[in-house]
Amino acid sequence: MKTVRYLSFSLPLLLAVSLMLKTQKHASAQEGFEGLSLQISSSQQSFVQLEPIPIIFKLRNNTNREIVGHANFRFSCNTVEIYVRDAQRAERKIKQLSMHRSRCVGTESPIPDGAHIDGFDVLKLDLLRYFDLPGHYQIRAVLKSTTSDANARSGWYDVFITAPLANDLDALTFLKQKTDTGRVFTEIDSKEKEIIFEDFLAKYPDSPYSPYIRLNLAERHTFSGRTQNAVAALEQLQSVENFIYAPRVKELLRSLK
Amino acid sequence: MAIAVSAKEFPFYKAQVPLFPLAQHSSDLIANSFANTCPATGYPFCSSGISYNGQTLQGTASTVVFNFSPYGFAQNCSTSATMSGPGVLETAADTAACFERNTSVLLESENAQPSSVYCINAVHVGATGGGTTSDCLITPGPKVLSVNYELIHTDDLPIDANPNAGGGLRIFPDKKVPNETVDRRRIRVKAQYSQMTAGIRIYFRNFDVDDPSADTAPIDANDNPSVKAGNDNRGNVDGNSSTKAGVLTAPSGSSGCQTYSSGLSCLTDSSGIATVDFVVTMQPGDNFSVVASPDEDYINGLALVEDGINLGDPNDFEIPVTTSSANTCESTSQKACRSDILTIWRRLHIEEDSMGVVSGNFVSGTIIGAIQTTSDTRLLSSVPLEEWRYEPGIIVIDQIGTFAVTDNTSDEIVSDSQISPEDALGKSFVLYDDDDYNKTNPVIYGDNNEDVNRTETTFSRMQTSDDPEKNVFVPAYILPIYDGGGSLSNNQSDIQFVQNLNETQALSQINLGRSSGNAETDRFWVIYVQIAYQPESAFDRDPDTDRDFKAVQSTLGGTPVISVANEVPSDCSDLPIGGHGSFIFQEVVRDEFDLFNLADNGLTLPHEVGHQMGIDGDGAGQKIMSSALDPEPSFIPQHLHLIRCRVKSPGQS
């Protein structure tokens, strides 16, 4: 839990402070963004083919001055670019990171010297296009300023893609046969998809793909008012080790209970 | 009759200044074009001219060197000329010592025929140089007076003035309603002949004229600032690029129409009107003109001139235009008449839903602990709270009262009011944040029980208007139509309320309301908008202010997309699909604009519609598609080009 310094400001004072920050943003938004240090990592380094790849961002201000910036790591805000290169060092920018576009605004504010901000999102679209063969890949992220052309760039991060074996191979085959693998981990928005993925989870409950599919089904159940089904799915996800969406699982469970 | 006229007889014998152009035409019945290769300055002065007074065709040419030729003692100067045209061929020459006099010729004929082109071509030799000149005219005669468009299916928006660059006329060739079977791309073109005579064959020819809205890529890739070219339409009629200029066809039931090398010809009726059908393309901003003439050879020789819009013949006569104000070609002496420019506009049909009544936008629990300090009161909640969400907000404590909330953690509520801990302990409470999406509530109760609707400004930049201030899609030749996407009954105002809509449920939420999906076709574009409340809690601007250096994150609108791009090639290949629908998070829009005291909160909707149409956006410098809070309310050229390339309804593949 975050440590909170309680404020005793009145509402008008808070607004005034905020407006001052806004003024400050505009004064310095054009400089310094590239001075932020961006690092990326993942929850693991080895992934089975088609397994979603979490990208964990760490943005740091290692300068001795305040820098106006943002930490919009969410792919739908469209402020992050991800580049992939394979063993032959052929570098490609991932064309589409999210199935959503959000008008994310008002997010640039002063980042103090020494501060660091963490966040994450997950590569889950077109994975077989960019990580088509088992092997060694490298990933780099670029965080774009929302107000200028300045960027903060990370170094290359190594990931290893392995071929699925045994049951995982069957799971991959199932997904290839019955779904659009480029969009398999996106929102389940129809009964037909629900049935396919329920079938998948029944057959391959422990595959590397299953936690993501189970969470999507839980979201679908939640939206449809099938609380019991949603809770059951979410409770299963609580035991998944190192699951990047654990906070979302917790939040959904809290709201449902 | 050809005469070589001596300087003494010719009126400009004493001329001390060049007489160029020589012929001053007294009547506007005669059109001329000039060409002159003589030096622009210095001597000799060369000139030629041709005129017609209704009876006599007269050509003159002269070379002026007299009094200005110190070098010409030993050489001859001369003027020779030929006047030609149907039934006329006259030549003459005049030669004299350069120091003696100027030379000139006068050519006359009474054999001129109506509606014919006559030219004089002269060769000039002076003491220090020479060159050629020419002049042409078209004699008056029967002709096409006007070329006009008419709708075949008149139960629709009329052909009216195009408000965009280049003016002219506009047409909406798309479907008015989803299921209609009429083809509104097909219109009628009528040429009015100057004589009310049936059976005169009129030749029609269509052109893809220059896009006047830009002179550079990506909007108009075949132009540059000095050369403008037509043949730049994005669409075509039948899948072949050869039909980019539209297609002329014989009207149903007509007889006597024939194709010819450049188009289609049809016969006049007893009113002197010849009629053809014209099928236009569907891409917004595509534009056309149609020219008509009784002279097949003449119309075959026409071409777009340097401005890419007007037409000229081989003698550089510019073809007059049927203006909407005069409804006739401006010059009455011509061999052809063209229509005004006709530009394609598209309708964007809009289905608009809104979430139902706000409910559950509060948290209730019991106060299980309380302490009072000199500056505030801290209350311990029995239920978990979203950190900071309720600052500023209010807490209603059972039997005690209502108090402002200045802060909250995951389990603690802070108020700067003095609340007796003894009284508060064990009491139930309800906690509200500051939500008031339409600013109508004198006391903030989180909008509970209030219906979610558009506000006055939600659609302020996407009105059914030709004013770019009110409709940012005007430069893309698009007009929003609020018809529910084909039926007003599609619009629903009670879609399931979701307090914080997560991206992972966005498509499902859209599917709850979207009814116009089956109406969408290439000729009936539909976008879907759902007026929603808030996005997921991390992006809903609750709390209002920064609580740490991470900044407050806000999402004003959201659009699930299938594929998007920032630019597409000039041939419109590789078009992105876009998306099916968008959300406008009305309460966050209110929060943001209140906080920063901004006036224009109508920009979120066109931004999201831009995503539906396949625009990636959200980058710096992308105007309305950028993620700036107060961006310039217009599209960048790359995005305009992409919109104008769209064939499918947004979201359709």
Coordinates of N, CA and C in Angstrom, one line a residue, chain B residues 27-28 114 134 144 186 194 201 228 240 249 319 342 347 353 385 389 421 440 464 500 542 572 601:
Chain B
S27 N -16.7 43.5 -80.5 CA -17.9 42.7 -80.1 C -17.4 41.6 -79.2
D28 N -18.2 41.3 -78.2 CA -17.9 40.1 -77.3 C -18.4 38.8 -78.0
P114 N -20.4 29.7 -89.6 CA -20.7 29.8 -88.2 C -20.0 28.7 -87.4
S134 N 0.3 34.8 -83.9 CA -0.9 34.2 -84.4 C -2.1 34.7 -83.6
V144 N -23.8 24.9 -77.8 CA -24.4 24.4 -76.5 C -24.3 25.6 -75.5
R186 N -25.9 7.6 -60.0 CA -26.3 7.9 -61.4 C -27.2 9.2 -61.4
S194 N -28.5 25.8 -78.6 CA -29.0 27.2 -78.8 C -30.2 27.2 -79.7
R201 N -26.9 16.3 -82.9 CA -26.1 15.4 -82.1 C -25.1 16.2 -81.3
K228 N -0.6 21.8 -61.7 CA -1.8 21.2 -61.1 C -2.4 20.3 -62.2
N240 N -12.2 -0.2 -62.1 CA -11.1 0.1 -63.1 C -10.7 1.6 -63.0
T249 N -23.4 7.4 -69.6 CA -24.2 6.3 -70.2 C -25.4 6.8 -70.8
I319 N -12.6 26.8 -72.4 CA -14.0 26.5 -72.6 C -14.8 27.2 -71.5
L342 N -18.3 19.3 -60.2 CA -19.2 18.6 -59.3 C -18.3 17.8 -58.4
R347 N -22.2 11.2 -46.6 CA -22.8 11.3 -45.3 C -22.2 10.3 -44.3
D353 N -26.2 6.3 -28.8 CA -26.8 5.7 -27.6 C -26.3 6.4 -26.4
L385 N -11.8 1.1 0.2 CA -12.0 2.3 -0.6 C -11.0 2.4 -1.7
R389 N -10.1 8.5 -4.2 CA -11.2 8.7 -5.1 C -12.1 9.8 -4.6
P421 N -16.1 12.1 17.2 CA -15.8 10.6 17.0 C -16.8 9.8 17.8
T440 N -25.3 19.9 -13.1 CA -26.6 20.4 -12.8 C -27.0 20.2 -11.4
T464 N -24.4 18.8 -38.2 CA -24.8 18.7 -39.7 C -24.6 20.1 -40.3
N500 N -17.5 2.4 -14.3 CA -16.2 2.5 -14.8 C -16.0 1.4 -15.8
D542 N -10.6 10.8 -10.9 CA -11.0 10.8 -9.5 C -9.8 10.2 -8.8
C572 N -4.3 4.7 -52.1 CA -5.3 4.3 -51.1 C -5.2 2.8 -50.8
N601 N -15.1 21.5 -25.2 CA -15.1 20.0 -24.9 C -15.8 19.2 -26.0

